[in-house]
Short mmCIF file of C-alpha atoms in Angstrom, two decimals:
data_model
loop_
_atom_site.label_atom_id
_atom_site.label_comp_id
_atom_site.label_asym_id
_atom_site.label_seq_id
_atom_site.Cartn_x
_atom_site.Cartn_y
_atom_site.Cartn_z
CA ASP A 1 18.74 -7.72 -7.40
CA TYR A 2 15.29 -6.68 -8.46
CA LYS A 3 12.73 -9.43 -8.06
CA VAL A 4 9.14 -9.39 -9.21
CA THR A 5 7.09 -11.25 -6.64
CA GLY A 6 3.81 -12.94 -7.33
CA VAL A 7 2.38 -13.85 -10.67
CA GLN A 8 1.88 -10.88 -12.95
CA THR A 9 -0.58 -11.21 -15.81
CA CYS A 10 -0.47 -9.11 -18.93
CA ALA A 11 -1.30 -9.55 -22.60
CA LEU A 12 1.88 -9.81 -24.66
CA PRO A 13 2.04 -10.34 -28.39
CA ILE A 14 4.12 -13.49 -28.76
CA TYR A 15 5.57 -14.23 -32.16
CA TYR A 16 5.93 -17.81 -33.34
CA ARG A 17 8.46 -18.93 -35.91
CA GLY A 18 8.05 -22.63 -36.34
CA ASP A 19 8.72 -24.16 -32.93
CA THR A 20 10.41 -21.03 -31.55
CA VAL A 21 8.72 -18.55 -29.21
CA LEU A 22 10.22 -15.07 -29.18
CA ILE A 23 9.86 -12.99 -26.00
CA ALA A 24 11.71 -9.68 -25.77
CA ALA A 25 13.50 -8.98 -22.50
CA GLU A 26 15.98 -6.37 -21.33
CA LYS A 27 18.55 -6.68 -18.59
CA ARG A 28 20.41 -3.71 -17.13
CA ASN A 29 22.91 -4.86 -14.51
CA VAL A 30 20.20 -6.48 -12.39
CA THR A 31 18.91 -9.98 -11.86
CA PHE A 32 15.35 -10.12 -13.10
CA HIS A 33 13.18 -13.03 -11.98
CA LEU A 34 9.73 -13.13 -13.53
CA GLU A 35 7.09 -15.81 -13.15
CA MET A 36 4.96 -16.04 -16.27
CA GLU A 37 1.64 -17.64 -17.02
CA PHE A 38 0.74 -18.19 -20.63
CA ALA A 39 -2.96 -17.97 -21.41
CA ASP A 40 -5.13 -17.24 -24.39
CA GLN A 41 -7.12 -14.00 -24.56
CA ILE A 42 -10.26 -15.48 -22.99
CA ASN A 43 -8.45 -16.92 -19.96
CA HIS A 44 -6.44 -13.72 -19.59
CA ALA A 45 -9.64 -11.64 -19.63
CA GLN A 46 -11.26 -13.91 -17.03
CA SER A 47 -8.19 -13.75 -14.79
CA LEU A 48 -8.02 -9.97 -15.09
CA GLN A 49 -11.74 -9.59 -14.41
CA LEU A 50 -11.53 -11.83 -11.33
CA SER A 51 -8.61 -9.78 -10.02
CA ILE A 52 -10.49 -6.51 -10.59
CA VAL A 53 -13.61 -7.85 -8.86
CA TRP A 54 -11.55 -9.07 -5.88
CA TRP A 55 -9.76 -5.73 -5.43
CA GLY A 56 -13.02 -3.83 -5.96
CA MET A 57 -14.79 -5.83 -3.24
CA LEU A 58 -11.91 -5.38 -0.83
CA ALA A 59 -11.65 -1.64 -1.52
CA GLY A 60 -15.43 -1.31 -1.17
CA PHE A 61 -15.35 -3.06 2.19
CA VAL A 62 -12.56 -0.78 3.46
CA LEU A 63 -14.41 2.27 2.11
CA MET A 64 -17.58 1.14 3.91
CA LEU A 65 -15.62 0.78 7.17
CA LEU A 66 -14.15 4.23 6.59
CA LEU A 67 -17.56 5.82 6.13
CA ILE A 68 -18.93 4.09 9.23
CA ASN A 69 -15.99 5.35 11.28
CA PHE A 70 -16.38 8.88 9.94
CA TYR A 71 -20.05 8.74 10.93
CA LEU A 72 -19.10 7.54 14.42
CA LEU A 73 -16.43 10.25 14.64
CA PHE A 74 -18.91 13.04 13.91
CA SER A 75 -21.67 11.49 16.04
CA LEU A 76 -19.71 10.56 19.15
CA LYS A 77 -16.82 13.05 18.78
CA GLU A 78 -14.21 10.61 20.07
CA MET A 79 -10.63 10.70 18.77
CA LEU A 80 -10.61 6.90 18.65
CA TYR A 81 -12.61 6.96 15.42
CA LEU A 82 -10.38 9.62 13.86
CA TRP A 83 -7.28 7.46 14.31
CA TYR A 84 -9.01 4.40 12.87
CA SER A 85 -10.36 6.46 9.95
CA LEU A 86 -6.86 7.74 9.19
CA TYR A 87 -5.54 4.19 9.37
CA LEU A 88 -8.20 3.05 6.90
CA CYS A 89 -7.39 5.99 4.58
CA PHE A 90 -3.73 4.99 4.52
CA ILE A 91 -4.62 1.35 3.85
CA LEU A 92 -7.03 2.35 1.07
CA CYS A 93 -4.35 4.54 -0.52
CA TYR A 94 -1.83 1.70 -0.22
CA MET A 95 -4.28 -0.61 -1.98
CA GLY A 96 -4.78 1.98 -4.73
CA SER A 97 -1.06 2.32 -5.31
CA ASP A 98 -0.38 -1.42 -5.02
CA THR A 99 -3.01 -2.34 -7.61
CA GLY A 100 -1.83 0.39 -9.96
CA LEU A 101 -5.09 2.33 -9.88
CA PHE A 102 -3.36 5.49 -8.65
CA PHE A 103 -0.78 5.18 -11.42
CA GLU A 104 -3.52 4.59 -13.98
CA PHE A 105 -5.85 7.43 -12.96
CA ILE A 106 -4.10 9.96 -10.68
CA TYR A 107 -0.49 10.26 -11.89
CA PRO A 108 -0.20 8.42 -15.24
CA ASP A 109 2.83 10.46 -16.36
CA LEU A 110 4.94 9.73 -13.25
CA PRO A 111 5.70 5.98 -13.02
CA GLN A 112 8.44 6.55 -10.43
CA MET A 113 5.86 7.90 -7.95
CA ASN A 114 4.60 4.38 -7.19
CA ASP A 115 8.01 3.45 -5.77
CA LEU A 116 7.67 6.26 -3.24
CA ILE A 117 3.92 6.35 -2.56
CA ARG A 118 3.34 2.66 -1.89
CA PRO A 119 5.91 2.30 0.95
CA PHE A 120 4.94 5.76 2.26
CA PHE A 121 1.28 4.83 2.82
CA LEU A 122 2.15 1.43 4.26
CA SER A 123 4.70 2.85 6.69
CA MET A 124 2.54 5.83 7.68
CA SER A 125 -0.38 3.54 8.52
CA LEU A 126 1.46 2.44 11.67
CA LEU A 127 1.17 5.87 13.32
CA PRO A 128 -2.65 6.17 13.41
CA MET A 129 -2.88 2.46 14.23
CA MET A 130 -0.77 2.92 17.37
CA LEU A 131 -2.70 6.04 18.34
CA PHE A 132 -5.93 4.08 17.85
CA TYR A 133 -4.74 1.35 20.20
CA ASN A 134 -3.62 3.92 22.77
CA SER A 135 -7.10 5.47 22.71
CA MET A 136 -9.03 2.21 22.57
CA LEU A 137 -7.16 0.61 25.48
CA GLU A 138 -7.13 3.89 27.43
CA LEU A 139 -3.44 3.45 28.16
CA LYS A 140 -3.08 7.01 29.40
CA ILE A 141 -5.33 6.14 32.36
CA LEU A 142 -4.85 2.40 32.87
CA SER A 143 -1.13 2.05 32.14
CA PRO A 144 0.73 5.38 32.08
CA ARG A 145 4.15 3.75 31.77
CA LEU A 146 3.14 1.77 28.67
CA TYR A 147 1.51 4.92 27.29
CA GLN A 148 4.84 6.78 27.66
CA VAL A 149 6.68 3.93 25.90
CA ASN A 150 4.17 4.03 23.04
CA ARG A 151 4.48 7.82 22.74
CA PHE A 152 8.27 7.51 22.59
CA THR A 153 7.94 4.76 19.96
CA ILE A 154 5.56 6.88 17.88
CA MET A 155 7.82 9.95 18.03
CA SER A 156 10.92 7.90 17.18
CA TYR A 157 9.16 6.17 14.31
CA PHE A 158 7.92 9.50 12.93
CA ILE A 159 11.43 11.02 13.07
CA ILE A 160 12.92 7.97 11.34
CA LEU A 161 10.24 8.11 8.62
CA VAL A 162 10.78 11.81 7.96
CA THR A 163 14.54 11.28 7.80
CA ALA A 164 14.21 8.29 5.48
CA TYR A 165 11.84 9.99 3.03
CA THR A 166 13.79 13.26 3.07
CA THR A 167 16.96 11.35 2.22
CA CYS A 168 15.13 9.46 -0.50
CA LEU A 169 13.65 12.62 -2.03
CA SER A 170 17.06 14.29 -2.07
CA GLY A 171 18.15 11.69 -4.63
CA ASN A 172 20.97 10.18 -2.57
CA LEU A 173 19.13 6.95 -1.82
CA ASN A 174 16.77 4.59 -3.64
CA VAL A 175 13.67 3.02 -2.11
CA TYR A 176 13.11 -0.64 -2.97
CA THR A 177 9.83 -2.30 -2.14
#
């Protein structure tokens, strides 16, 4: 089953023949569920513009946080800010792939890359996040046992990720998001 989640908006030419509406669809051995909103061109443009403004504001906020953390990293020279900056980079890249901006501007000829890049950035964001928490809470000093558990978790997670993506890239497995 392949399911499209959320409401997707796009401009489709719809052909009317009397009372009949013709929408072309293709099914290839999968169940395809698609929520549709019908709107005229003005409402579609307003919806698209609102979506672009929302994602732009969110990406701008994350970019601002990233720049502040890079400034703190170079000023204070603490690894804490490096881990948080890497986390924000992964989240910003996830947002770019999720909104389709990467597909539109960076790799327009490779539509299958989004199926690999989006889960990659989301799953890789956990590693710097855990390292950030280890540094921020000073677990190495205050709780060495919990620090060892977190290190084991990070190493295990990294090995599982490398194995999963290597298997996926070899062509033996598909990644579904």
